[in-house]
Coordinates of C-alpha atoms in Angstrom, one line a residue:
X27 CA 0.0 0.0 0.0
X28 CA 1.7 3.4 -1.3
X29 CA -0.3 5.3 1.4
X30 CA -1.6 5.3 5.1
X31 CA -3.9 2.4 6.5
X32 CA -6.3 3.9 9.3
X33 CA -8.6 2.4 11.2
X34 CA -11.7 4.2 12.2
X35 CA -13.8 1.8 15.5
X36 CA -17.0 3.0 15.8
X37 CA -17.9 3.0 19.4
X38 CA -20.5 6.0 20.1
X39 CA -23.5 4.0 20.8
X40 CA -25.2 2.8 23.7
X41 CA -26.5 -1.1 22.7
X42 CA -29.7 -0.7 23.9
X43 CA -30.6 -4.2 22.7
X44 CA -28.4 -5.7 25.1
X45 CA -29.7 -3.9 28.5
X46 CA -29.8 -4.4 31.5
X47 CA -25.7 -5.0 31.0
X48 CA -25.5 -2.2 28.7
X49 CA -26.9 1.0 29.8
X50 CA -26.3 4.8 29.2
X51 CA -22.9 4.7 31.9
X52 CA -22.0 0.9 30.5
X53 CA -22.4 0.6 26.9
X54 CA -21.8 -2.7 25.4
X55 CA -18.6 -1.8 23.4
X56 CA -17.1 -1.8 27.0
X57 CA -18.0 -5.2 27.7
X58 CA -16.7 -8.3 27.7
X59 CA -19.6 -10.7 26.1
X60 CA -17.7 -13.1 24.2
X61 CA -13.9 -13.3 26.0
X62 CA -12.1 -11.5 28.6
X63 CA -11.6 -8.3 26.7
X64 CA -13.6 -5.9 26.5
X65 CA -15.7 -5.8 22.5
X66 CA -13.8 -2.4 22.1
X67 CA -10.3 -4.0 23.3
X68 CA -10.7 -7.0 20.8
X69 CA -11.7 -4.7 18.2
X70 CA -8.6 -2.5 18.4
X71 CA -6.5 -5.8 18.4
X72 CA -7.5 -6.7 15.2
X73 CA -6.7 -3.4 13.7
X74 CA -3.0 -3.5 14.6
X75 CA -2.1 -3.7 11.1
X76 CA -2.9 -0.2 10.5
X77 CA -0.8 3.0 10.6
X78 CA -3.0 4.4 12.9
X79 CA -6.0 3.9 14.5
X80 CA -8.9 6.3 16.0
X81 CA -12.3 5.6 17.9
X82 CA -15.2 7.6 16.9
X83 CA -17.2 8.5 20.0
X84 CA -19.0 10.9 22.1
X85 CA -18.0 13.3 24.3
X86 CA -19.2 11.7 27.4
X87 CA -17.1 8.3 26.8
X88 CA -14.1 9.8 25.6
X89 CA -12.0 9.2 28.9
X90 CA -13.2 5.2 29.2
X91 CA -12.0 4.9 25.6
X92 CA -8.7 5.3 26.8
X93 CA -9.0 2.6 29.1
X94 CA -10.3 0.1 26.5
X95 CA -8.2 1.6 23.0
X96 CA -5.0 3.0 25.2
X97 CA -2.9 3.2 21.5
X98 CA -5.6 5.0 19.6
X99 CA -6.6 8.6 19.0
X100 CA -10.4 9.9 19.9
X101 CA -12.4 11.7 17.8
X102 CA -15.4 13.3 19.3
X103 CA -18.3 13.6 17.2
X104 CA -20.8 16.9 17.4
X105 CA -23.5 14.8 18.1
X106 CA -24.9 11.2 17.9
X107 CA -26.9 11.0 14.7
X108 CA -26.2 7.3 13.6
X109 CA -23.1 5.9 11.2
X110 CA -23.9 8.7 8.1
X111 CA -22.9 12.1 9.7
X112 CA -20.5 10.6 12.4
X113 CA -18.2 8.6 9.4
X114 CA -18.9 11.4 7.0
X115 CA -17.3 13.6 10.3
X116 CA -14.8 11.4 10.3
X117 CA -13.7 11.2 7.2
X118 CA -13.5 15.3 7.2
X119 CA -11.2 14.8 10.0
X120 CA -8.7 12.4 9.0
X121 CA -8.1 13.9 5.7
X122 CA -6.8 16.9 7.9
X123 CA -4.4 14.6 9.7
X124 CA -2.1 13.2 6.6
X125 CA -0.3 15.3 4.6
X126 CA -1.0 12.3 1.9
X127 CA -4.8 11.0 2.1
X128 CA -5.4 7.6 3.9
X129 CA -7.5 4.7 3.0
X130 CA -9.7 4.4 5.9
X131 CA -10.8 0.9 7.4
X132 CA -14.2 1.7 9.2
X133 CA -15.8 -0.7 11.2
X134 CA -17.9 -1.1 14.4
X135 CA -16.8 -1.6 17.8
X136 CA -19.3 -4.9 18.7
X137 CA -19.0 -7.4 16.0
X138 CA -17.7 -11.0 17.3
X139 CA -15.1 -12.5 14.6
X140 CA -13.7 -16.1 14.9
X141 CA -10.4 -15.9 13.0
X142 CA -8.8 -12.3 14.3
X143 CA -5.9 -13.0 11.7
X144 CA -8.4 -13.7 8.5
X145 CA -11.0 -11.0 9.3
X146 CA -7.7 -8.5 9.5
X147 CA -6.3 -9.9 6.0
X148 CA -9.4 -9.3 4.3
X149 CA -10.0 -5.4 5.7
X150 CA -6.2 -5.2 4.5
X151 CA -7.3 -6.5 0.9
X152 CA -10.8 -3.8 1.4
X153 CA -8.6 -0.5 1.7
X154 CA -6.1 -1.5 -1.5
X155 CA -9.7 -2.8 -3.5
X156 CA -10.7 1.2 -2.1
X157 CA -7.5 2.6 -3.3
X158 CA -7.7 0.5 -6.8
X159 CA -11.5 1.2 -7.4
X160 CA -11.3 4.9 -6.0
X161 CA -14.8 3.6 -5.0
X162 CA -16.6 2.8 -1.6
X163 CA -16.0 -0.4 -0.6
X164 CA -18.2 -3.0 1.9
X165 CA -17.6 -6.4 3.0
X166 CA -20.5 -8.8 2.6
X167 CA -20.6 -11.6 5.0
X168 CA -21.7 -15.0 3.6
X169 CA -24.7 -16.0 5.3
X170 CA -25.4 -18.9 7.6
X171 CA -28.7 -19.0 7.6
X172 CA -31.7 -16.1 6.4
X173 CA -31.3 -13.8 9.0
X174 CA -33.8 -11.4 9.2
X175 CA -31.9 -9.1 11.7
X176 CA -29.5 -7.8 9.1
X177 CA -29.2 -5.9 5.8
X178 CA -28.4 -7.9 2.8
X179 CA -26.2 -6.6 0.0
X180 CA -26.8 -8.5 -3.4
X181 CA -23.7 -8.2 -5.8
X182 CA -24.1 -7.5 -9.5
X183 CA -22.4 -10.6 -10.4
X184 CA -21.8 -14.0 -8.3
X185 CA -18.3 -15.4 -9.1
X186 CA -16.9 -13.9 -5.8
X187 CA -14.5 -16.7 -4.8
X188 CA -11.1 -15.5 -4.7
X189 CA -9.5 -13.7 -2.1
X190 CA -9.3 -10.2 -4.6
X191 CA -12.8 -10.5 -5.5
X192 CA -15.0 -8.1 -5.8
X193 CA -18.0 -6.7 -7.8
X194 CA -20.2 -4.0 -8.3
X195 CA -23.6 -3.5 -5.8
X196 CA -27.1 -4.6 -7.6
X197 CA -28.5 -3.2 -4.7
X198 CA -28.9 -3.5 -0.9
X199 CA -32.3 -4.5 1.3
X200 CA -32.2 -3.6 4.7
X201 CA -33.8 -6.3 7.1
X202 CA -36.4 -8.5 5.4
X203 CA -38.7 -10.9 6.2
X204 CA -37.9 -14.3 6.8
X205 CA -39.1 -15.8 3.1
X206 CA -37.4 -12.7 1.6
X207 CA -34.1 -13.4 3.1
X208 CA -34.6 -17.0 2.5
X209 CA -34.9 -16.1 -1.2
X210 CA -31.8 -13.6 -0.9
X211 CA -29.3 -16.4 0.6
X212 CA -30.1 -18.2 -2.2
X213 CA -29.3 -15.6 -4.7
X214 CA -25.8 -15.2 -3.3
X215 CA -26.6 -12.1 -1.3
X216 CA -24.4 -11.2 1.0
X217 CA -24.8 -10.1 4.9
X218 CA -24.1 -6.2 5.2
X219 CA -21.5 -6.3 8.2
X220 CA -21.4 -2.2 8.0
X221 CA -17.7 -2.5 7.4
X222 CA -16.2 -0.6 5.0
X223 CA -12.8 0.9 3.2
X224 CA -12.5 4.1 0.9
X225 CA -10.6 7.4 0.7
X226 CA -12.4 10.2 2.5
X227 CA -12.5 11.7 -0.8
X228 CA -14.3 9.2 -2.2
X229 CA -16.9 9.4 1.0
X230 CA -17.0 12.9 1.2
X231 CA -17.6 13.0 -2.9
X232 CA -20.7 10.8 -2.8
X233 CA -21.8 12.7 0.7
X234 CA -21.9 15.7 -1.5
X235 CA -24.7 14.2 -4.0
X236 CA -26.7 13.0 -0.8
X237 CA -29.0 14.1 1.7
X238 CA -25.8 14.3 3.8
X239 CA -24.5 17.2 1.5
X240 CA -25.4 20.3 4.5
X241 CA -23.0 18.6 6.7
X242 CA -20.5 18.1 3.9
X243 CA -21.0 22.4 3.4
X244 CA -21.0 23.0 7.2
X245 CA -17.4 20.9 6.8
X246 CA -16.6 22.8 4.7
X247 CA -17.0 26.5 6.2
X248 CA -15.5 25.2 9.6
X249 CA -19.4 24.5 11.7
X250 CA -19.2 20.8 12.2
X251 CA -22.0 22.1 15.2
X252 CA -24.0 23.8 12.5
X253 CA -23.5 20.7 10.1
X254 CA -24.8 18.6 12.3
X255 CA -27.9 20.4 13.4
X256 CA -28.7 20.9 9.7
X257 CA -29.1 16.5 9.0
X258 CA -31.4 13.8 10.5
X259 CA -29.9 10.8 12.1
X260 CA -29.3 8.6 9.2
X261 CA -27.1 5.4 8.9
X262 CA -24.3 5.9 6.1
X263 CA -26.3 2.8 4.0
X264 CA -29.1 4.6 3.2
X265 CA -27.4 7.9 3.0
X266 CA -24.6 7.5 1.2
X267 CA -24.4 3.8 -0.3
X268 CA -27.5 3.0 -1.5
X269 CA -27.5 6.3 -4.1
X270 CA -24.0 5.5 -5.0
X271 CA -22.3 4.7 -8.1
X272 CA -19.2 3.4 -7.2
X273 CA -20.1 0.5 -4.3
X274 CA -18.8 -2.4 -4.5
X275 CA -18.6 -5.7 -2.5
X276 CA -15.5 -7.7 -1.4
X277 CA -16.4 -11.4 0.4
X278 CA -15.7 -11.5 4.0
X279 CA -15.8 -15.5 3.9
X280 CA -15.3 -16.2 8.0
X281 CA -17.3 -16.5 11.1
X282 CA -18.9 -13.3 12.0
X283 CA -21.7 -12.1 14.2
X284 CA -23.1 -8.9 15.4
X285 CA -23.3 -9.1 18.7
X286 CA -25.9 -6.3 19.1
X287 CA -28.5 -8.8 20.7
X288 CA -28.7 -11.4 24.1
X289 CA -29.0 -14.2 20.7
X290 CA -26.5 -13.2 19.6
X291 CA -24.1 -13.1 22.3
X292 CA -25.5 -16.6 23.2
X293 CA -24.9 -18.1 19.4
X294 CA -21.3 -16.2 19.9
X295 CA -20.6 -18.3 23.2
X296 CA -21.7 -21.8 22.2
X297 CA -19.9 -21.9 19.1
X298 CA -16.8 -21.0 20.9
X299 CA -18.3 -23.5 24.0
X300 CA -21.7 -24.9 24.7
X301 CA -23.0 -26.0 27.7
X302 CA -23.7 -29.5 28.2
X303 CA -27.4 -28.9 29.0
X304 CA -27.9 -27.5 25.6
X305 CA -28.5 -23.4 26.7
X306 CA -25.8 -21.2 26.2
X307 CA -24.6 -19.2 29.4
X308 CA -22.7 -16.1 29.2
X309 CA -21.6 -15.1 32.6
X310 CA -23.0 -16.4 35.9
X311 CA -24.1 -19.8 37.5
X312 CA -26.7 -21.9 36.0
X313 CA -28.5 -25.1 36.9
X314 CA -30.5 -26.6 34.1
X315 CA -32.6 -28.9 34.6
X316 CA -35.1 -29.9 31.6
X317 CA -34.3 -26.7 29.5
X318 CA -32.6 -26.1 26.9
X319 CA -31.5 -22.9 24.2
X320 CA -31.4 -20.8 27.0
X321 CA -29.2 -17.5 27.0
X322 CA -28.1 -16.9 30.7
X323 CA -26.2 -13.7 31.8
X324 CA -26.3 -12.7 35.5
X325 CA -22.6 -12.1 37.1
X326 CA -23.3 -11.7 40.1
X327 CA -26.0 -14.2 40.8
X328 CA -26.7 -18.4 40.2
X329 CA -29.6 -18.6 37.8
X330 CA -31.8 -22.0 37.9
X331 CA -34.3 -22.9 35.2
X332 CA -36.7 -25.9 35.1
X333 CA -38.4 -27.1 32.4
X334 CA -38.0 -23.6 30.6
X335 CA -36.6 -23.6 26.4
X336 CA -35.7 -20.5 24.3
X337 CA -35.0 -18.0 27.0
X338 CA -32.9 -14.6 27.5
X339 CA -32.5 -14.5 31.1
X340 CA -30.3 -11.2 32.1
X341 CA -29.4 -10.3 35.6
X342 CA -27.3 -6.9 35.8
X343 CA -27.5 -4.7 39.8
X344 CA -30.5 -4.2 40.4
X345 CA -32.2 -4.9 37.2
X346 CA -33.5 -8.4 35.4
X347 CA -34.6 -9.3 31.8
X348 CA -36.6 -12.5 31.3
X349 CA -37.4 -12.7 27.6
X350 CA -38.6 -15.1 24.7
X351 CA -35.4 -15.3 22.7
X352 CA -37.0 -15.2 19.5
X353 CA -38.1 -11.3 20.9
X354 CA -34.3 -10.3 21.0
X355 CA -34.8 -7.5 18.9
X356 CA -37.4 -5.9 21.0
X357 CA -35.0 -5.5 24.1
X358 CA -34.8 -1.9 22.5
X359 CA -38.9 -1.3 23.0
X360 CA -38.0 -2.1 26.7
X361 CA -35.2 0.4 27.1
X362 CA -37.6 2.9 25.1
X363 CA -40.1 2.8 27.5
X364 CA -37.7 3.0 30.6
X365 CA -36.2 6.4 29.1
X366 CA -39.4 7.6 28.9
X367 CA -39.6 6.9 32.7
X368 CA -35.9 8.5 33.1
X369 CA -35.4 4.9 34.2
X370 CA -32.4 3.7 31.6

């Protein structure tokens, strides 16, 4: 690579999903859910082949991302409005930095990857296929099954094997239904992963033909404040990459999960280690008798079930979760209606 690698971690949100261990003081990228690192540590780990590295945050966790991402620099974002105006921000930023322009790696903080070494060849191969294309690049995750949780991203051609490989975006669908994304895996869609590699001047050149383009002017005249008043909270997908010309997909052909939900996590932990009564514990005691496919995490506390299947059972101080699993996704309508109490 002729010019700088950086790696941009996304790690400003909250993880409502995941409450009661992730709340507004304890996010989740600052937990340990699938090892003994914290999600941000092990993030940051497999971003040491970069030049340099930042995390992309808010103003109130600035000083814990020190304590999780000790070798990387902070940027602060104006304000939390989702992954469009905060990597649009960021791209604005790190162009400043280098007197030549980078090729920036940007990825979320939260994301459980079983090879470390793999995942980290392949977002190597993403910023040169960025640099070669002058285009914006995402990685599309080969899916296991039709998940109806994530976006799918459906290349313009399927002869994606090799390790370069790479081809135009048809089009992306954000989460479907269940016989949609049935009909999508078997199209050769990928998994959107919301990782991605391009130049900020490729980002900030589509940004400019998008509804992102008042921030891009706000940039421009120095008021990132004003910039950020003047957009809606949008994620950079349906900003940015769904209107633009130049996407294109790479494979990312490993084990990968977003571990944005309690199924998640528990799909994370048994295929690293599965209990022998068939549920998947995270943290805590459990005693199991006659239940099975349940996700257990409670730290501080010895959780028994009887006769129970398909269970989130969450047990963080002084607050408990008992959910159906298949309702993991609605953990968020909970949280929604405990801000509205000023209870989150």
């Amino acid at each position: 690579m002729d010019r700088p690698v950086v790696a941009c971690v996304l790690a400003g949100g909250t993880g409502s999903r995941l409450y009661p261990a992730s709340r507004s003081d304890r996010p989740k990228q600052f937990l340990a859910l699938d090892g003994e690192e914290s999600l941000l540590a092990r993030t940051m780990d497999r971003t040491a082949f970069a030049d340099e590295r930042y995390v992309l945050t808010r103003a109130s966790l600035a000083d814990d991302i020190h304590e999780h991402a000790p070798e990387a620099g902070v940027l602060i974002e104006p304000d939390g409005k989702d992954t469009g105006p905060a990597l649009v921000y960021a791209a604005w930023r790190l162009r400043e930095r280098f007197d030549e322009e980078p090729v920036l790696v940007c990825l979320p903080s939260d994301h459980h990857v079983a090879d470390d070494g793999a995942f980290a060849a392949r977002l190597e191969r993403a910023a040169a296929i960025a640099v070669k294309t002058d285009g914006l690049v995402t990685l599309g995750v080969e899916p296991t099954r039709p998940a109806t949780g994530y976006g799918y991203i459906v290349p313009a051609r399927s002869d994606l094997g090799g390790d370069g490989a790479y081809a135009p975006v048809d089009r992306f669908t954000e989460k479907p239904d269940r016989e949609t994304a049935a009909r999508l895996v078997d199209a050769g869609a990928y998994w959107n992963a919301g990782v991605f590699a391009w130049t900020p001047s490729a980002l900030l050149r589509e940004a400019r033909e998008s509804p992102l383009a008042p921030l891009v002017s706000a940039l421009e005249d120095g008021d990132p404040d004003g910039g950020f008043d003047a957009v809606e909270s949008v994620s950079v997908d349906y900003a940015i990459l769904e209107r633009a010309t130049d996407a294109v997909v790479t494979p990312l052909s490993i084990a990968w999960d977003d571990l944005g939900t309690w199924d998640a996590v528990g799909r994370a932990v048994a295929a690293a280690d599965a209990d022998d009564a068939g549920n998947d514990p995270v943290v805590g005691g459990v005693l199991s008798i006659d239940a099975t496919n349940n996700v257990v995490a409670a730290p501080d506390s010895h959780v028994s079930l009887l006769a129970v299947d398909d269970l989130i059972v969450a047990a963080f101080d002084d607050r408990i979760l008992v959910a159906p699993r298949d309702a993991a996704q609605r953990v968020r309508d909970v949280v929604a209606r405990l801000r509205e109490r000023d209870a989150f």
